[in-house]
PDB file of C-alpha atoms and ligand atoms in Angstrom:
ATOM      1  CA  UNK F   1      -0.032 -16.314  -4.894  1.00 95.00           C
ATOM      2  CA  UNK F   2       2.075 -12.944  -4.782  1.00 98.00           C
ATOM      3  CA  UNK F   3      -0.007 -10.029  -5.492  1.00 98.00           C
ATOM      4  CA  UNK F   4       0.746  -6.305  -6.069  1.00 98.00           C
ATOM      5  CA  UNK F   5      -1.850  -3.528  -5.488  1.00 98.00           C
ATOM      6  CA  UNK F   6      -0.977  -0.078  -7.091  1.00 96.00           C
ATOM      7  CA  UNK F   7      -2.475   3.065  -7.027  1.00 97.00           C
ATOM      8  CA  UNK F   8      -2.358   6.526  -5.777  1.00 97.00           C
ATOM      9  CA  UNK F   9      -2.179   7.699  -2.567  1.00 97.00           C
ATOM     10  CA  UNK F  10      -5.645   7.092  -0.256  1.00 97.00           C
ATOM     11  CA  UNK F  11      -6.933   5.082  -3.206  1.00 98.00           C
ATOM     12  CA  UNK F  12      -7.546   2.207  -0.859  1.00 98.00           C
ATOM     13  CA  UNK F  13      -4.700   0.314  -1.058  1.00 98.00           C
ATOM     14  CA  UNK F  14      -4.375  -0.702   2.766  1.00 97.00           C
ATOM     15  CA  UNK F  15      -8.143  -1.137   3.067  1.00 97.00           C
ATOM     16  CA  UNK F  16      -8.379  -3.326   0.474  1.00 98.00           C
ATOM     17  CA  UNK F  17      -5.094  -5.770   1.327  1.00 98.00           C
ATOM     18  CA  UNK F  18      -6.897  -6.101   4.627  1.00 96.00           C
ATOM     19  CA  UNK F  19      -9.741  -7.982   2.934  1.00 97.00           C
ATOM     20  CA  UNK F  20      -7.759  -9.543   0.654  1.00 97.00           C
ATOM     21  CA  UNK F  21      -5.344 -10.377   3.256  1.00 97.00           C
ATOM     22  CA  UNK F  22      -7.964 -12.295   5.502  1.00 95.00           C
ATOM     23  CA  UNK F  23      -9.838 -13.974   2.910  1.00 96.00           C
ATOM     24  CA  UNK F  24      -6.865 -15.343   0.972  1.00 96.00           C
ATOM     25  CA  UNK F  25      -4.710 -16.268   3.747  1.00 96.00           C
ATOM     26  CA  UNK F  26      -1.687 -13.411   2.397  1.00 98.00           C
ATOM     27  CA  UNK F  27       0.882 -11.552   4.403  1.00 98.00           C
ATOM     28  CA  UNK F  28       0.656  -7.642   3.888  1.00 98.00           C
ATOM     29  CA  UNK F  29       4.007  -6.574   2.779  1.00 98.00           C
ATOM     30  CA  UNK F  30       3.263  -2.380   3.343  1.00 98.00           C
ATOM     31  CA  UNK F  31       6.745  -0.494   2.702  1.00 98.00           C
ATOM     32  CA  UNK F  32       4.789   2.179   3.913  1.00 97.00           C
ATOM     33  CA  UNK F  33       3.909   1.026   7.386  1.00 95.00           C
ATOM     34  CA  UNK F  34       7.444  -0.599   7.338  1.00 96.00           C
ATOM     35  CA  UNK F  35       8.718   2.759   7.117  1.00 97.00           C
ATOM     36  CA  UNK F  36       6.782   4.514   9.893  1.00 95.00           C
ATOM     37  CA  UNK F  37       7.672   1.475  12.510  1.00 94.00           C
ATOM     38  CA  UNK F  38      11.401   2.549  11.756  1.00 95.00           C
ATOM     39  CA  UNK F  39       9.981   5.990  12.539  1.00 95.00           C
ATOM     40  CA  UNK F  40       8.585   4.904  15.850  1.00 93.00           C
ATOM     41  CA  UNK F  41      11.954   3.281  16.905  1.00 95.00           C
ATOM     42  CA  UNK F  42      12.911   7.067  16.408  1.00 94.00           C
ATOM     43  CA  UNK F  43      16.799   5.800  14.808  1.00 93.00           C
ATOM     44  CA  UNK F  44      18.619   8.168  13.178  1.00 94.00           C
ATOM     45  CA  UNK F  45      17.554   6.339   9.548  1.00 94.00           C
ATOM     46  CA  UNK F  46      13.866   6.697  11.377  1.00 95.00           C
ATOM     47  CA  UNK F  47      14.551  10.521  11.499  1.00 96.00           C
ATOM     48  CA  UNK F  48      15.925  10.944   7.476  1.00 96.00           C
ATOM     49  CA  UNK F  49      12.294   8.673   6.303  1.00 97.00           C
ATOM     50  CA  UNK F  50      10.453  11.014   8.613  1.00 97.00           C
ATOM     51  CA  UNK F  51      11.919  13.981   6.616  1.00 97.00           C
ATOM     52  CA  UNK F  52      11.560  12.519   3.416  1.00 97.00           C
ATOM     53  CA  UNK F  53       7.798  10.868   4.021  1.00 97.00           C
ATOM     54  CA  UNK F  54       6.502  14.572   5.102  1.00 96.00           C
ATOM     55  CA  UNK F  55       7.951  16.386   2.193  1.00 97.00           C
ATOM     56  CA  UNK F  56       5.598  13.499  -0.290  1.00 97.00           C
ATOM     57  CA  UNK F  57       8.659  12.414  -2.085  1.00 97.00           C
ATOM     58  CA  UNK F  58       9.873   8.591  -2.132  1.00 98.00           C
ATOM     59  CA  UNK F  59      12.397   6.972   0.541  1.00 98.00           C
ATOM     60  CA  UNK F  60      15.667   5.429  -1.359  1.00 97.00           C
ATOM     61  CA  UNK F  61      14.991   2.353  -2.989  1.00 98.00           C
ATOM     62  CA  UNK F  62      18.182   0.472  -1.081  1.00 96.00           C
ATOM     63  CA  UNK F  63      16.322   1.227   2.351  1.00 96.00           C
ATOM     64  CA  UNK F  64      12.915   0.086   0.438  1.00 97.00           C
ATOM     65  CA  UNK F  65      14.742  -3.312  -1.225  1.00 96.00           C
ATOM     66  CA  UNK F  66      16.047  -4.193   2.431  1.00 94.00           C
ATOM     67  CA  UNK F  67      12.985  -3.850   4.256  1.00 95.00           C
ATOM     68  CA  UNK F  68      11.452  -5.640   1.079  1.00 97.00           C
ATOM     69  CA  UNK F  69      13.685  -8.574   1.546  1.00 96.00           C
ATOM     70  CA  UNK F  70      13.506  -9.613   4.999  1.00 95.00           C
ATOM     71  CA  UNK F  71       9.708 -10.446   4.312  1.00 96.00           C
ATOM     72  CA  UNK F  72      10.605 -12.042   0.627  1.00 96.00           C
ATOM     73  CA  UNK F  73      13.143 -14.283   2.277  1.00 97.00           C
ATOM     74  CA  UNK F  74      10.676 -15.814   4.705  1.00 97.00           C
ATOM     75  CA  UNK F  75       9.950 -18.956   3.756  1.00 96.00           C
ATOM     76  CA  UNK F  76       7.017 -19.271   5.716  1.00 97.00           C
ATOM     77  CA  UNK F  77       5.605 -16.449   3.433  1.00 97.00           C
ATOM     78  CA  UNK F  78       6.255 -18.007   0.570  1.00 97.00           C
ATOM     79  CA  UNK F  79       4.236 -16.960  -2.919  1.00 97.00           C
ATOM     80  CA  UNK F  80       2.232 -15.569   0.223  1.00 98.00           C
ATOM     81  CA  UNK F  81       2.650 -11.578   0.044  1.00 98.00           C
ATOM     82  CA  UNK F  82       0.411  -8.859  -1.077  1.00 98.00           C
ATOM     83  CA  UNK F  83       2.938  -5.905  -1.776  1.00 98.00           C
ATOM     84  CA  UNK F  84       0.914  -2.867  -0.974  1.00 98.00           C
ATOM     85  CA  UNK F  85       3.014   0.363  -2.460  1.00 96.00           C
ATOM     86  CA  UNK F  86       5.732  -1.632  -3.684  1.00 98.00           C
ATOM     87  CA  UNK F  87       7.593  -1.257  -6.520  1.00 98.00           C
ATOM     88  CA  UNK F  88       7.184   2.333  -6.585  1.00 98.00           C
ATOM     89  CA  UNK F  89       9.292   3.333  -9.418  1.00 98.00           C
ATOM     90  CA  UNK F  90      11.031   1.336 -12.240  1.00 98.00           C
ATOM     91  CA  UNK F  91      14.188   1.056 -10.299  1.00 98.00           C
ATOM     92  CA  UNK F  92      12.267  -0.715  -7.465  1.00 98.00           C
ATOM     93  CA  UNK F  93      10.438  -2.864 -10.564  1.00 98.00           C
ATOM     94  CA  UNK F  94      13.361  -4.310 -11.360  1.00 98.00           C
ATOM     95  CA  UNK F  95      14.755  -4.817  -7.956  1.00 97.00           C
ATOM     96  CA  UNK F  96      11.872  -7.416  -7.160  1.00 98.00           C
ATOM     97  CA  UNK F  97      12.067  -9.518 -10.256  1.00 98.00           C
ATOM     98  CA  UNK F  98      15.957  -9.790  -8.676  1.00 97.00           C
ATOM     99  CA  UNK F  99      14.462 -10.740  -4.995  1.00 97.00           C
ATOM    100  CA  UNK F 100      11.476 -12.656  -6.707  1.00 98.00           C
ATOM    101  CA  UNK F 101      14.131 -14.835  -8.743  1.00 97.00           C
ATOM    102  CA  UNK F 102      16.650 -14.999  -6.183  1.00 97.00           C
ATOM    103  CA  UNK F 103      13.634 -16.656  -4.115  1.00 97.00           C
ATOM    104  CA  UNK F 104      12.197 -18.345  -6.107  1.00 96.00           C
ATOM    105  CA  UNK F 105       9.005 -16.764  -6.257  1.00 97.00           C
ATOM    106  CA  UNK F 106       6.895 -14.878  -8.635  1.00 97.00           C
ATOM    107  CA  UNK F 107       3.843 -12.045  -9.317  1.00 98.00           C
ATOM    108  CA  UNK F 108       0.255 -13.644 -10.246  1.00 97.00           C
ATOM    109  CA  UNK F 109      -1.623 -10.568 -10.441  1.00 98.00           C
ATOM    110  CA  UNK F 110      -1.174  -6.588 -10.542  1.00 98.00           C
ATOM    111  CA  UNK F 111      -3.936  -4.522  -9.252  1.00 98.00           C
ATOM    112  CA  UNK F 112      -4.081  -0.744 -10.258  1.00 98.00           C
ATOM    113  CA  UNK F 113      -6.611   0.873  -8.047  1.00 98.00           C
ATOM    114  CA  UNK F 114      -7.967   3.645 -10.825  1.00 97.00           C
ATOM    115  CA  UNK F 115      -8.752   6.858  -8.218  1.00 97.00           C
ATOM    116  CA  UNK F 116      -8.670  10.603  -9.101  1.00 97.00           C
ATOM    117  CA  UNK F 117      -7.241  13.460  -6.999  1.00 96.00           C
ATOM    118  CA  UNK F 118     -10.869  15.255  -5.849  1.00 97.00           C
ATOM    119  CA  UNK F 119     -11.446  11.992  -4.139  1.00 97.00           C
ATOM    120  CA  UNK F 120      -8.457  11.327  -2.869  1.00 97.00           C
ATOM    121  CA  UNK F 121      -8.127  14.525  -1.011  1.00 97.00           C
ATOM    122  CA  UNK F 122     -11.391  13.816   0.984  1.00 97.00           C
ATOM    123  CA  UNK F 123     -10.098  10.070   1.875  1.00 97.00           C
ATOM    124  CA  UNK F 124      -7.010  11.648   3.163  1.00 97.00           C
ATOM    125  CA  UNK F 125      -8.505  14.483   4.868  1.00 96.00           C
ATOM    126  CA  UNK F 126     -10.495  12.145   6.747  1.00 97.00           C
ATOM    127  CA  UNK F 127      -8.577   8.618   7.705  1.00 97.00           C
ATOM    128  CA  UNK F 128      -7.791   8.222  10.792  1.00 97.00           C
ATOM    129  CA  UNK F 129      -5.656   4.678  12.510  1.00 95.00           C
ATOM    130  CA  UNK F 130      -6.055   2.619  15.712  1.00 95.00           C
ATOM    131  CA  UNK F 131      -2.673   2.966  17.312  1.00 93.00           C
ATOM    132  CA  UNK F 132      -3.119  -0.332  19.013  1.00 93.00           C
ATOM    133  CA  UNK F 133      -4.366  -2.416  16.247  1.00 91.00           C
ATOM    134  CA  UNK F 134      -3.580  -0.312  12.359  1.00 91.00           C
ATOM    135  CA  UNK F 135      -7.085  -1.060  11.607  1.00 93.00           C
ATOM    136  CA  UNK F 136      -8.102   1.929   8.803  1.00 95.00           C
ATOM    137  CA  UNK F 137     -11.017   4.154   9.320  1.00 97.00           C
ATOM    138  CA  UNK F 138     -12.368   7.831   7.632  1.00 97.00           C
ATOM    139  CA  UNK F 139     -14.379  10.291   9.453  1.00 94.00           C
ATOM    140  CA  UNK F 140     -16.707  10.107   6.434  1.00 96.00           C
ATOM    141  CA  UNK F 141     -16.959   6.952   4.751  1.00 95.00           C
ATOM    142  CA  UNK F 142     -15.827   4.509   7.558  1.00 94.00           C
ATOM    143  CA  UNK F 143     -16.627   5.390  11.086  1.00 94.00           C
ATOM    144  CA  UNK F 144     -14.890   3.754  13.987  1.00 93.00           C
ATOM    145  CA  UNK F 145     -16.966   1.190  16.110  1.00 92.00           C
ATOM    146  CA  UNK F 146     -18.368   3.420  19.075  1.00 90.00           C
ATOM    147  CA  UNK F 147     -18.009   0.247  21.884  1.00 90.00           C
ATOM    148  CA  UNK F 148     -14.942  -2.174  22.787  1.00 88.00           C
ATOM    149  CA  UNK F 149     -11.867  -2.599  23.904  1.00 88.00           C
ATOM    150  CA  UNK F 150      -9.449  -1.047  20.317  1.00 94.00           C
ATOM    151  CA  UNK F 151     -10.347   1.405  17.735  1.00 95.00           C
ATOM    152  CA  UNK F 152     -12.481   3.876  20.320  1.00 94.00           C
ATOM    153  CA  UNK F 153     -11.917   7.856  20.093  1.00 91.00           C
ATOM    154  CA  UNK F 154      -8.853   7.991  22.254  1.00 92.00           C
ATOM    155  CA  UNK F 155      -6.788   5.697  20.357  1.00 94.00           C
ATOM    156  CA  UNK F 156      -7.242   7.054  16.342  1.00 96.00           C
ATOM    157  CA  UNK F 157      -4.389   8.952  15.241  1.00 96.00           C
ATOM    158  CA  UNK F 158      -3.912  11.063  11.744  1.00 96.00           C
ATOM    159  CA  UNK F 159      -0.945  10.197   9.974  1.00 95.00           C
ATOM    160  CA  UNK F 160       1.584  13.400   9.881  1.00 94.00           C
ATOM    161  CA  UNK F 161       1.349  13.252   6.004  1.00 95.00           C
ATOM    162  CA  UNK F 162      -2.201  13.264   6.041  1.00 96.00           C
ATOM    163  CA  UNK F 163      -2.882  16.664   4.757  1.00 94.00           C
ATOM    164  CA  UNK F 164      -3.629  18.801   1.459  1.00 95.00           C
ATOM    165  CA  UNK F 165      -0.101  19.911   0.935  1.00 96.00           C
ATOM    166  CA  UNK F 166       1.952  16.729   1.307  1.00 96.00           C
ATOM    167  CA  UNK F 167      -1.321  14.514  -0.159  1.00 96.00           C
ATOM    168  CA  UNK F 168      -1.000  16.644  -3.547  1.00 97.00           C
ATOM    169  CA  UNK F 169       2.906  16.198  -3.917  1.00 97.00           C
ATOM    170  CA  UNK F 170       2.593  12.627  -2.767  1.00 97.00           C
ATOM    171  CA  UNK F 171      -0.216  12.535  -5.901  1.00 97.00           C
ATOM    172  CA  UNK F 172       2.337  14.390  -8.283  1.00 97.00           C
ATOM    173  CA  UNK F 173       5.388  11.715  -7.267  1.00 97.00           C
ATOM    174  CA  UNK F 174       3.017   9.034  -7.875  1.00 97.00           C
ATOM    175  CA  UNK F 175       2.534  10.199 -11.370  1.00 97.00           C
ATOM    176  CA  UNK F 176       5.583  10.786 -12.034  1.00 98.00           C
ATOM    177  CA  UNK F 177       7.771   7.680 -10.269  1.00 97.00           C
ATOM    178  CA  UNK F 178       4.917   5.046  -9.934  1.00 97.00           C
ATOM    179  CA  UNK F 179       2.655   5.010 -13.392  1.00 97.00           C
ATOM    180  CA  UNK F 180       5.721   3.899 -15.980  1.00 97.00           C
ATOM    181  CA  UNK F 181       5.467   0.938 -13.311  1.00 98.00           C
ATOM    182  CA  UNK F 182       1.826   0.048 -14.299  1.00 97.00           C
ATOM    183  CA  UNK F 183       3.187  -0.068 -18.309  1.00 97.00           C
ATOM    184  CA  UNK F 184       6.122  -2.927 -16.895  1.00 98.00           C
ATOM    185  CA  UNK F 185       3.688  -5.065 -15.402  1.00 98.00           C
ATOM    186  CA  UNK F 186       0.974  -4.487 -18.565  1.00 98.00           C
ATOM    187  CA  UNK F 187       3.641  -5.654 -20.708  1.00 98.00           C
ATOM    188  CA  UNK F 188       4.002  -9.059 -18.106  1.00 97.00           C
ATOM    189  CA  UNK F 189       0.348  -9.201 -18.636  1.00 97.00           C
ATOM    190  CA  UNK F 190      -0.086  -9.158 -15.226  1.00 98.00           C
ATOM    191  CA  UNK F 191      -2.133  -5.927 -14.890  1.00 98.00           C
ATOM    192  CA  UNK F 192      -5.911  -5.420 -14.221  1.00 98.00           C
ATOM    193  CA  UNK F 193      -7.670  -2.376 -13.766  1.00 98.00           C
ATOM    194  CA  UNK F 194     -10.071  -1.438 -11.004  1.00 98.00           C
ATOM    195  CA  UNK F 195     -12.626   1.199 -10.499  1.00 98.00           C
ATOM    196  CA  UNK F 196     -11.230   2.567  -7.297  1.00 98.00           C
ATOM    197  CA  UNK F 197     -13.607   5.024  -7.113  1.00 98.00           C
ATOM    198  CA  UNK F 198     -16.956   2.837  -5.704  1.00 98.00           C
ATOM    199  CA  UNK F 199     -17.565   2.251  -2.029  1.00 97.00           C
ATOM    200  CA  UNK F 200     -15.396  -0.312  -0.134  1.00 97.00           C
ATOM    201  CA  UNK F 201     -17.476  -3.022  -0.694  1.00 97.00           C
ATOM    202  CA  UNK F 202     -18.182  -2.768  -3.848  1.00 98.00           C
ATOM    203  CA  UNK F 203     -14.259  -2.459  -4.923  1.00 98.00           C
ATOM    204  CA  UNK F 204     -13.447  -5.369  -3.206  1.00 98.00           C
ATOM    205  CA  UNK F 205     -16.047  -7.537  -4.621  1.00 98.00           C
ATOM    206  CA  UNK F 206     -14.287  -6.590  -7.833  1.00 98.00           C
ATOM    207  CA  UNK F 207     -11.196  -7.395  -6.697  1.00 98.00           C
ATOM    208  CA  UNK F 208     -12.181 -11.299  -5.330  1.00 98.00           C
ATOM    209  CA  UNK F 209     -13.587 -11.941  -8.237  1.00 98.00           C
ATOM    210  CA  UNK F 210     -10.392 -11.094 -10.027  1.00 98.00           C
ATOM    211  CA  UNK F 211      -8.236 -13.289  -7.531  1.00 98.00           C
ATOM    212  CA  UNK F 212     -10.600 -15.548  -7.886  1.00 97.00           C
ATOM    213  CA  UNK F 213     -10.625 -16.520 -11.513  1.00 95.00           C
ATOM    214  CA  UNK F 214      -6.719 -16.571 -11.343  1.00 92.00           C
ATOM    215  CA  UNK F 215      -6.661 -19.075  -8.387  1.00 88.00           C
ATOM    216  CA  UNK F 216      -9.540 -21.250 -10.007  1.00 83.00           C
TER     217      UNK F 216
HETATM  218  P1  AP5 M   1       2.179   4.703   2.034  1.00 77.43           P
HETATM  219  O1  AP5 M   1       1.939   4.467   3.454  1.00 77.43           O
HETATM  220  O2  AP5 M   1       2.213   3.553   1.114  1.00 77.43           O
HETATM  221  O3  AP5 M   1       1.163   5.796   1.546  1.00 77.43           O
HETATM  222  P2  AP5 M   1       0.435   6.050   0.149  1.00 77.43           P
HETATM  223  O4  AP5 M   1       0.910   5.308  -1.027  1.00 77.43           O
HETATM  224  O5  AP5 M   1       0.453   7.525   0.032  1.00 77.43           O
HETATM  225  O6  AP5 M   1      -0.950   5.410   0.353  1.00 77.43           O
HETATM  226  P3  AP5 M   1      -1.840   5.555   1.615  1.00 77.43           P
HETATM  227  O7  AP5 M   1      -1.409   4.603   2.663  1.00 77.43           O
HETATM  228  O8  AP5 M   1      -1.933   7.011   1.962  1.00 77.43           O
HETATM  229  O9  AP5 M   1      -3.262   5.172   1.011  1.00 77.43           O
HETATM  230  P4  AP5 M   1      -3.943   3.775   0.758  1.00 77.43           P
HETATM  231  O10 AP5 M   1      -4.036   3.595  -0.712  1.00 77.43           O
HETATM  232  O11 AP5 M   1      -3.314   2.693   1.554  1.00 77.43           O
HETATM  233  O12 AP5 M   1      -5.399   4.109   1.271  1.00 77.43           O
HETATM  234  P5  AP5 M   1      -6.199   3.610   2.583  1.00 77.43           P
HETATM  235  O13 AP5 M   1      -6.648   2.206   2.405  1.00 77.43           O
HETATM  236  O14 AP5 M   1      -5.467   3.951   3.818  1.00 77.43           O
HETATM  237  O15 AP5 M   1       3.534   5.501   1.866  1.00 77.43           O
HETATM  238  C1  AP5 M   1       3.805   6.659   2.640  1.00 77.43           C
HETATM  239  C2  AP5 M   1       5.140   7.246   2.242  1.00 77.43           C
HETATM  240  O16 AP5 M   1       6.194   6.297   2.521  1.00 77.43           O
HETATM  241  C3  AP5 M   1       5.318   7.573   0.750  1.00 77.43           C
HETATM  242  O17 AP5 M   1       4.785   8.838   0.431  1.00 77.43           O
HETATM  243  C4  AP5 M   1       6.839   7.499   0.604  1.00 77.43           C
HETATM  244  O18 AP5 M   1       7.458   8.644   1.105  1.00 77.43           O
HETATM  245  C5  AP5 M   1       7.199   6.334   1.518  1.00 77.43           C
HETATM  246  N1  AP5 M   1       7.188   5.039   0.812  1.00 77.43           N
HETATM  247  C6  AP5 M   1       6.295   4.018   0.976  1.00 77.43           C
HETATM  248  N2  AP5 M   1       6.607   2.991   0.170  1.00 77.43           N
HETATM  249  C7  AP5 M   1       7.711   3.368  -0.523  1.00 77.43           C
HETATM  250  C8  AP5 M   1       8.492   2.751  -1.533  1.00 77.43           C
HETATM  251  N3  AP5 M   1       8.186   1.545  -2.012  1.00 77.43           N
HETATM  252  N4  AP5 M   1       9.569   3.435  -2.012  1.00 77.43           N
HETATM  253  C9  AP5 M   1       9.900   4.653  -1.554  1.00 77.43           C
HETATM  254  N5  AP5 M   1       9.181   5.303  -0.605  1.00 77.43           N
HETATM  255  C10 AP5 M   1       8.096   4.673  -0.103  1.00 77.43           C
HETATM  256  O19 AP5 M   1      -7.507   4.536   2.445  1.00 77.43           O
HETATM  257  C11 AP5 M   1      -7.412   5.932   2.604  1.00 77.43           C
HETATM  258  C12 AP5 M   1      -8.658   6.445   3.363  1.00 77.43           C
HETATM  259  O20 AP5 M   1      -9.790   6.314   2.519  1.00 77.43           O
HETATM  260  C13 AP5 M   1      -8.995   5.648   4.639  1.00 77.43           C
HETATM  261  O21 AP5 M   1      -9.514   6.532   5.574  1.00 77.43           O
HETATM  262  C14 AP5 M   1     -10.069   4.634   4.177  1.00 77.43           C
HETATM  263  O22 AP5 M   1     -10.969   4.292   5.231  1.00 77.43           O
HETATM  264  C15 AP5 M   1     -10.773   5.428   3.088  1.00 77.43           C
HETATM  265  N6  AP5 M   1     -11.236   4.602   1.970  1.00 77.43           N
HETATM  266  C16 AP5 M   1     -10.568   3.576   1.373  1.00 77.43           C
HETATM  267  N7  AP5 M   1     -11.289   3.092   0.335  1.00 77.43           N
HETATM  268  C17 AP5 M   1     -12.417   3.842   0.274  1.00 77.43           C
HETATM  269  C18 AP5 M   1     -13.555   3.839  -0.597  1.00 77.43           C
HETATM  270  N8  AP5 M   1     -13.676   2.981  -1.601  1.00 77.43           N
HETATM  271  N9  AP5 M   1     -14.542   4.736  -0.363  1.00 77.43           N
HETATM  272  C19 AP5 M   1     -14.438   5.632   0.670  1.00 77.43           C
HETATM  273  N10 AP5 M   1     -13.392   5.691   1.516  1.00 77.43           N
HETATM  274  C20 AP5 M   1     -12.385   4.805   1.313  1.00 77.43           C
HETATM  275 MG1   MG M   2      -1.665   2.586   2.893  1.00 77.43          MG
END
């Protein structure tokens, strides 16, 4: 099963694929985190996404549909990928039914994490990242583990775009670019809303009972 999971930025979309990822046996397909490892290799493409992640606006969809279909053309991952901010705009819709068709492979499910902007600046303000592992954490609502060998103090890092400024424009972008995207997949019937505005837990609960009615 292919899934999608929407919403804004800091809604919870990386959090939540984690889960989702583990329990379902799925590959995380993050354009995002694809994006900052062609930072790290610190390429001269690496150096225009920087640029273009810190100012909150959206990378070109060509650079986004390449990365997209190296992992789409693995068989291995086949009907196995939970797209985590992909498509981001209509452009990028349509570009994965192409992929999708020319892989034979298809959507089961659309999940639109419903979060508003008060919230999402305090997620934001406070994740932080193991730089060995990715795991997710926040200051406030998910503390790192204090003992073992990953995820202590001196390996957490803030993401560069992780602040008021760029969070807000990345917020207006996503209204803008990303919501006519929700209306595409509605229309597919493939949507389903969630209440991204509960703990953790109790979002994910929601969401494996969703995946789990469509697999049964
Ligand atoms: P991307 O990395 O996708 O960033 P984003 O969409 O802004 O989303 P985030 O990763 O910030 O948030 P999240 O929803 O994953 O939340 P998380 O689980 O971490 O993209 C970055 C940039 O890359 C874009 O701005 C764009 O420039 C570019 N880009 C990416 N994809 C692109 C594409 N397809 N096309 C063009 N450009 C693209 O949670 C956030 C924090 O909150 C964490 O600290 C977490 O612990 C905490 N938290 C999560 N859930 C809860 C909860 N329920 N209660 C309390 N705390 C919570
Ligand atoms: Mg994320």
């Amino acid at each position: 099963m292919n899934i999608v999971i929407f919403g804004p930025p800091g809604a919870g979309k990386g959090t939540q694929s984690d889960f989702i990822v583990s329990k379902y046996n799925l590959f995380q397909l993050s354009t995002g985190n694809l994006l900052r490892k062609e930072i790290e290799k610190k390429s001269e493409l690496g150096l225009r996404i920087d640029k273009i992640i810190n100012s909150g606006n959206l990378v070109s969809d060509d650079i986004v549909s390449k990365l997209v279909e190296r992992v789409l053309s693995n068989k291995k991952l086949n009907n196995k990928i939970i797209f985590d901010g992909y498509p981001r705009n209509l452009s990028q819709a349509n570009d994965l039914e192409k992929l999708l068709n020319d892989y034979d492979q298809k959507i089961s499910l659309v999940l639109n994490l419903k979060t508003n902007l008060e919230i999402i600046k305090k997620r934001i303000s406070g994740r932080l990242a193991c730089s060995k592992c990715g795991k997710i954490y926040n200051k406030f609502f998910n503390s790192p583990p204090k003992n073992g060998d990953c995820c202590l103090e001196e390996f957490l890092v803030k993401r560069k775009d992780d602040n008021i400024d760029v969070a807000i424009k990345r917020f207006t972008t996503y209204e803008k670019e990303t919501i006519p995207v929700l209306d595409f997949y509605k229309k597919k019937n493939l949507l389903k809303e969630v209440n991204g505005e509960t703990s953790i837990l109790q979002i994910y609960k929601e969401i494996s009972g969703i995946i789990n009615l469509i697999e049964a």
